[in-house]
Coordinates of N, CA and C in Angstrom, one line a residue:
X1 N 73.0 59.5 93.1 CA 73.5 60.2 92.0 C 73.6 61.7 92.3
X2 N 72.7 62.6 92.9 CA 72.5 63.7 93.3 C 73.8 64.0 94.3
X3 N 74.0 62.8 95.3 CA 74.9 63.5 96.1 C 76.1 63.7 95.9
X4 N 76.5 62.7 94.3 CA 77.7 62.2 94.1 C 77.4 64.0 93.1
X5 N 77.1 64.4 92.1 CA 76.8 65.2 91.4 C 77.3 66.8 92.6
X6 N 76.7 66.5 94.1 CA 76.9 67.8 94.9 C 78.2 67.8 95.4
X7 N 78.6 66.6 95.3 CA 80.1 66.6 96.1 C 81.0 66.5 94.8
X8 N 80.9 66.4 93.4 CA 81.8 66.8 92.1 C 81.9 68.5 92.0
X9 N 80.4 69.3 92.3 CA 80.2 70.2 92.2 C 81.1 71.0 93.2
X10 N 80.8 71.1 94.4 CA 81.5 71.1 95.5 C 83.1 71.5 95.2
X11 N 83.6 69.9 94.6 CA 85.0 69.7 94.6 C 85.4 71.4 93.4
X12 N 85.0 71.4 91.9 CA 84.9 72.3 91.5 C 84.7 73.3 91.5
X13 N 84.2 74.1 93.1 CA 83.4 75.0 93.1 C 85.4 75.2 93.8
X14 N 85.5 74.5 94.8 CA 86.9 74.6 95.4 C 88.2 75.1 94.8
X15 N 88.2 73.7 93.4 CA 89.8 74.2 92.6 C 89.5 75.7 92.0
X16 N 88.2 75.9 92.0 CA 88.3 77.9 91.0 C 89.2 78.5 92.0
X17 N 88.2 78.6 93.4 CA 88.7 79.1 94.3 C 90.0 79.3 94.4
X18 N 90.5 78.1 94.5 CA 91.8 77.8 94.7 C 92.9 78.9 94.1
X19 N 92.3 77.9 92.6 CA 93.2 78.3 91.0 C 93.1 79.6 91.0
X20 N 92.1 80.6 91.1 CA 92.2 82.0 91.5 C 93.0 82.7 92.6
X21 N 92.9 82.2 93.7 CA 93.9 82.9 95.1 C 95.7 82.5 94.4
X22 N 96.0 81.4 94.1 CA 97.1 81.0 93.6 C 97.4 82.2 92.2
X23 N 96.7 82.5 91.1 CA 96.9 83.2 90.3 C 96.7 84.4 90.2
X24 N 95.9 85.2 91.7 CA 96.3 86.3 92.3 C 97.7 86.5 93.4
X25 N 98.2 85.6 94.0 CA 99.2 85.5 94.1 C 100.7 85.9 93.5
X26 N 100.1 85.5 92.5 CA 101.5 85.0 91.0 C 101.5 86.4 90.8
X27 N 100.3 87.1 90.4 CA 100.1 88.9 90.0 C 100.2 89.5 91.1
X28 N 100.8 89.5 92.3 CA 100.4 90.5 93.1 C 102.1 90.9 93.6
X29 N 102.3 92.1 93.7 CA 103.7 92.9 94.0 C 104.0 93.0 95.2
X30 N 105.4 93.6 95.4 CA 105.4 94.1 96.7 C 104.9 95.4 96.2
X31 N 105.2 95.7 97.9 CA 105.5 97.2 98.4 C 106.8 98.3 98.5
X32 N 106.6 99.2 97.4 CA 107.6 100.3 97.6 C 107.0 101.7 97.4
X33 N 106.1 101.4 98.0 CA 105.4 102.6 97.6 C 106.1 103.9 98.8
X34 N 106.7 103.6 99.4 CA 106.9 104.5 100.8 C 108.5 104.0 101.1
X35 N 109.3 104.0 100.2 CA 110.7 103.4 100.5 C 111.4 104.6 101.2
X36 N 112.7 104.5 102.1 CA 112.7 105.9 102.3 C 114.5 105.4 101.7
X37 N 114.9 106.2 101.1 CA 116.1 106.0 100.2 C 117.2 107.2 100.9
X38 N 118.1 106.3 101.4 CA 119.3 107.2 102.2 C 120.4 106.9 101.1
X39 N 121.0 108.4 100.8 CA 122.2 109.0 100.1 C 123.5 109.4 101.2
X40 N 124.0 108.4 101.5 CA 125.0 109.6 102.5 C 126.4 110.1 101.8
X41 N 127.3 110.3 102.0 CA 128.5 110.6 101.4 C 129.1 108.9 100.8
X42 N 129.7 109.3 99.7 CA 130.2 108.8 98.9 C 131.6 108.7 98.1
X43 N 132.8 108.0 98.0 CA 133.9 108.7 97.4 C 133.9 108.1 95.9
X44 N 133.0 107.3 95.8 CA 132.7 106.7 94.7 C 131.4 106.9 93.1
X45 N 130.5 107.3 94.5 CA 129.4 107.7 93.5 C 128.6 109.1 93.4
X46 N 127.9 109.6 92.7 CA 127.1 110.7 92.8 C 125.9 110.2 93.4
X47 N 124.8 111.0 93.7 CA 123.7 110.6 93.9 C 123.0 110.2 93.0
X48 N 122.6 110.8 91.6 CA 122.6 110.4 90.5 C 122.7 108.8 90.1
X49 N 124.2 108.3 90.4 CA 124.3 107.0 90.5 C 123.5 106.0 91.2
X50 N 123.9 106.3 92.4 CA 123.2 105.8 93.6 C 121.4 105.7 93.7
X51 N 121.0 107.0 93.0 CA 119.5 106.9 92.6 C 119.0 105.7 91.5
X52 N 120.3 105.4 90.7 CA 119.8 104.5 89.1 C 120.3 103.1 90.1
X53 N 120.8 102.7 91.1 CA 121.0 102.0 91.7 C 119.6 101.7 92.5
X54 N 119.1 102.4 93.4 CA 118.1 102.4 94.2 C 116.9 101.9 93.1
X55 N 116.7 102.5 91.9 CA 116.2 102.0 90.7 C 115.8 100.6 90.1
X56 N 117.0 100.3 90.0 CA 117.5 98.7 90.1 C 116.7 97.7 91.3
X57 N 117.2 98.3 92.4 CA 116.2 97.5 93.5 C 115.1 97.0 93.7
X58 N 114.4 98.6 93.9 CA 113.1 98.9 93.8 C 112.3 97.8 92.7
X59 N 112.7 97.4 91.3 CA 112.1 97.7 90.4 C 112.1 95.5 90.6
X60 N 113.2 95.0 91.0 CA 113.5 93.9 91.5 C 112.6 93.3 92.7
X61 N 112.5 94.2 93.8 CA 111.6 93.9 94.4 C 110.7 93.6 94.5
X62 N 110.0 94.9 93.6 CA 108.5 94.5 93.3 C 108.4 93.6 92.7
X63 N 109.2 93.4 92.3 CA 108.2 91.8 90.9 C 108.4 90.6 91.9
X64 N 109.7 89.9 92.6 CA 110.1 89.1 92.9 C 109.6 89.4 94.8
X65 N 109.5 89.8 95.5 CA 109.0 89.8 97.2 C 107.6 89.9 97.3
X66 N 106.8 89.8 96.4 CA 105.1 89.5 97.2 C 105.1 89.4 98.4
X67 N 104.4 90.2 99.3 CA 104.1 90.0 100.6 C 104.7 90.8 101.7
X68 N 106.2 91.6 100.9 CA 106.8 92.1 101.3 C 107.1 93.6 101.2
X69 N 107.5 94.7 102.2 CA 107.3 96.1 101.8 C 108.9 96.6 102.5
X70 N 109.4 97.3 100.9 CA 110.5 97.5 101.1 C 110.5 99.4 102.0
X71 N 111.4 99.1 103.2 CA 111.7 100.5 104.0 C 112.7 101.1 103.6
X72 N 113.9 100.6 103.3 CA 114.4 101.4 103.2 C 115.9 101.1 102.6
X73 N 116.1 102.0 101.7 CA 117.4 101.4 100.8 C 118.5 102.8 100.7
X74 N 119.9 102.1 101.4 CA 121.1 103.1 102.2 C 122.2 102.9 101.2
X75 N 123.0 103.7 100.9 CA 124.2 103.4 100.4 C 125.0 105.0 100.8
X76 N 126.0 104.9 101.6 CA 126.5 105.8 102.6 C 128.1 105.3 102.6
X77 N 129.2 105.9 103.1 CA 130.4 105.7 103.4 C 130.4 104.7 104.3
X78 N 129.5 104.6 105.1 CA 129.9 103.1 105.5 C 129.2 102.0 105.3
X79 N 128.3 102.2 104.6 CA 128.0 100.6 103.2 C 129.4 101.0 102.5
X80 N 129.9 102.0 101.9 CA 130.5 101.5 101.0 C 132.2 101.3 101.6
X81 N 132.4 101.4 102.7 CA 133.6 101.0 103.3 C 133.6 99.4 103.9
X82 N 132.2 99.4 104.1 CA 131.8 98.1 104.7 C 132.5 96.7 103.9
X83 N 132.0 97.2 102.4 CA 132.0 96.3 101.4 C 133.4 96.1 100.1
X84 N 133.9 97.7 100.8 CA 135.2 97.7 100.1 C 135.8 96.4 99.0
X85 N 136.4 95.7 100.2 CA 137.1 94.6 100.3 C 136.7 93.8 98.9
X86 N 135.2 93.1 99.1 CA 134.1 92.9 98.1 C 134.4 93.4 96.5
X87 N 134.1 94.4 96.5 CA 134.1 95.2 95.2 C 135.3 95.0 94.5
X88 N 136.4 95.2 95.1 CA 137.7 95.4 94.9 C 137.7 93.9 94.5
X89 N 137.5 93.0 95.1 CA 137.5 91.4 94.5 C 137.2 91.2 93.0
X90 N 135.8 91.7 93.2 CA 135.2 91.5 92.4 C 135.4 92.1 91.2
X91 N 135.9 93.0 91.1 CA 136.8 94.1 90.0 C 137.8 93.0 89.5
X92 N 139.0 92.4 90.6 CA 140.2 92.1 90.2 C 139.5 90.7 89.4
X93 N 138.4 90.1 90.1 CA 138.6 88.4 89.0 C 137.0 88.7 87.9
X94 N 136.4 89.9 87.9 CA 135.4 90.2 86.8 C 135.9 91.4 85.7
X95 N 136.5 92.0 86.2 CA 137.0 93.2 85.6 C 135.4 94.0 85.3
X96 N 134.5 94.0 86.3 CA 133.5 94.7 86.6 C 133.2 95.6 87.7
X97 N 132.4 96.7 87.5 CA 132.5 97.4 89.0 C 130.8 97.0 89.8
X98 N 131.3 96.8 90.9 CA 130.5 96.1 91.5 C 129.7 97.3 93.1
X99 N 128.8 97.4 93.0 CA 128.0 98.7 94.1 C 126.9 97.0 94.8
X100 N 127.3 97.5 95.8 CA 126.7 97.1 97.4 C 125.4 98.2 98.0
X101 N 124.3 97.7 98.0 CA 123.1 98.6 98.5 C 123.1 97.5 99.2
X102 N 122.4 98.4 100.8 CA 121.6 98.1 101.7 C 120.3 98.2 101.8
X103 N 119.2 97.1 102.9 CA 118.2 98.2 102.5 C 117.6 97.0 103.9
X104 N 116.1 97.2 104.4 CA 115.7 96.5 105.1 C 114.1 96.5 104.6
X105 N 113.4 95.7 105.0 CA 112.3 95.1 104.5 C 111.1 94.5 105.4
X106 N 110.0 94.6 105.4 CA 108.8 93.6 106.4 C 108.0 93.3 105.5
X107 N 107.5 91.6 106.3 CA 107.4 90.8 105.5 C 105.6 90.7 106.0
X108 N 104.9 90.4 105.3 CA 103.2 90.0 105.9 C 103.3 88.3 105.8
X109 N 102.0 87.9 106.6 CA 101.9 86.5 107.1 C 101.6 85.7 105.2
X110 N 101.9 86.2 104.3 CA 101.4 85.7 103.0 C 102.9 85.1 102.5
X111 N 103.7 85.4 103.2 CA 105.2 84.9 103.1 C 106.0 83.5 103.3
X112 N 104.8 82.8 104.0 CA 104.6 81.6 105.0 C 104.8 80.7 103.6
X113 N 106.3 80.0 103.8 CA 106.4 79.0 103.2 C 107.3 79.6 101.7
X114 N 107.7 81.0 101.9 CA 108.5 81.2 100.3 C 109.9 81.3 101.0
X115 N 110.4 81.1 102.6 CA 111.9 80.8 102.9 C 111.5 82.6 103.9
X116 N 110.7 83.4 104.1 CA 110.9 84.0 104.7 C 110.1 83.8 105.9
X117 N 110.1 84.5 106.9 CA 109.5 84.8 108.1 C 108.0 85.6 108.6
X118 N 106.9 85.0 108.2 CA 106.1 85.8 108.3 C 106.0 87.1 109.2
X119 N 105.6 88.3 108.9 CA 105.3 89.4 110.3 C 107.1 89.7 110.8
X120 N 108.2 89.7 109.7 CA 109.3 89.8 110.4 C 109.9 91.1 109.7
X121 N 110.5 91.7 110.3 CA 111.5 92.7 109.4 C 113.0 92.2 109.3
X122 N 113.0 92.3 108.2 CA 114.4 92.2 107.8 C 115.8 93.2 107.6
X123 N 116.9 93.5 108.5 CA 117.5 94.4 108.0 C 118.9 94.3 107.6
X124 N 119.9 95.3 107.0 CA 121.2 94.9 106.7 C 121.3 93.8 105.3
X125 N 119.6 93.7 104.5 CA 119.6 92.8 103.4 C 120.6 93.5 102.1
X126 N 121.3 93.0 101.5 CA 122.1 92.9 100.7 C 121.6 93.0 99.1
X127 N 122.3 94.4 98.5 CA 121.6 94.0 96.8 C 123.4 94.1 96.4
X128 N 123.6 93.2 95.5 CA 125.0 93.1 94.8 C 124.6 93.6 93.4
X129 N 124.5 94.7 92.9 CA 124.7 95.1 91.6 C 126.0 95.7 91.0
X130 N 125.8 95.1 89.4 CA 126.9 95.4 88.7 C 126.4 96.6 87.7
X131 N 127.5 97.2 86.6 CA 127.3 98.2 85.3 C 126.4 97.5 84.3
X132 N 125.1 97.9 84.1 CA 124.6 97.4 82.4 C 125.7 97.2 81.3
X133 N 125.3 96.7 80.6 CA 126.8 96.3 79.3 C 126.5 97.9 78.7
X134 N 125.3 98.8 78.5 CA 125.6 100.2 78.1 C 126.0 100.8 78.8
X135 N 126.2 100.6 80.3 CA 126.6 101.4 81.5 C 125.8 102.9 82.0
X136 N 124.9 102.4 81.5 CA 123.5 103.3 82.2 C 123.0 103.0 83.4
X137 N 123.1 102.2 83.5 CA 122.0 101.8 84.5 C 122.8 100.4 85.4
X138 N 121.9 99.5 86.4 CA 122.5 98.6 87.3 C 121.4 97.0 87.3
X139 N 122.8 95.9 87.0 CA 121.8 94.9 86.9 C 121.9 94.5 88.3
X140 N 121.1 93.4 88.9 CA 121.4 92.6 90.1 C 122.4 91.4 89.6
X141 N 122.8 90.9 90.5 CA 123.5 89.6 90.5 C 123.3 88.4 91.9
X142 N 122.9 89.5 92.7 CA 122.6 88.6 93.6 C 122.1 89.6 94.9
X143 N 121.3 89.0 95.7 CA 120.9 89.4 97.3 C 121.1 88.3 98.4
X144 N 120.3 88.9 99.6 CA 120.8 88.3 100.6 C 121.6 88.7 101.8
X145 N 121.8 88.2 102.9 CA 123.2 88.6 104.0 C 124.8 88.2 103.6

């Protein structure tokens, strides 16, 4: 009875453990604390703009990449030539205006198993944002390559 009692205890002493690392997990952010945010020329936006954009990212990041610390997020004449084509699509069959940020990323070994690459930098990562319905500000719609 004792041993059966040490190895119930045991098992329970385990799932806290567990249930805790898992629901520190769930609470824990990325990294933006040190982003380095490039403005280069634009025929499209102000910096202004481009900053409520970088905004958007940032604020996405954190909640959604655990494990991950964002470097750096670009939007220059050639992100935005890059993506032309894109926007202009997406204008003609949304009747929305559509902004393309770049930005690159590294990932820590806590990544293992959410589709990324532990210990890897990522760069050339893709944020597709559109106008708020007040046109303040920038929602996402999607990331990615």
């Amino acid at each position: 009875m004792k041993k059966r009692n040490g190895i119930l205890a045991v098992i329970a002493a385990l799932a806290l453990v567990i249930g805790a690392a898992v629901l520190m997990a769930k609470n824990r952010k990325a990294d933006v604390s040190n982003v380095s945010r490039i403005i280069g020329y634009s025929a499209l936006y102000g910096d202004e703009t481009i900053n409520a954009a970088f905004d958007a990212v940032q604020k996405i990041f954190s909640e959604d990449f655990a494990g991950c610390t964002l470097l750096e997020l670009r939007y220059d004449a050639d992100v935005e030539n890059k993506y032309a084509d894109d926007t202009m699509r997406y204008w003609q069959e949304h009747g929305q205006e559509l902004l393309i940020v770049e930005s690159s990323f590294r990932t820590d070994e806590s990544v293992a198993g959410s589709g990324f690459s532990p210990n890897h930098t990522y760069t050339g990562w893709q944020w597709q944002l559109v106008r708020s319905e007040d046109k303040t500000g920038w929602e996402n719609i999607g990331w990615g390559y």
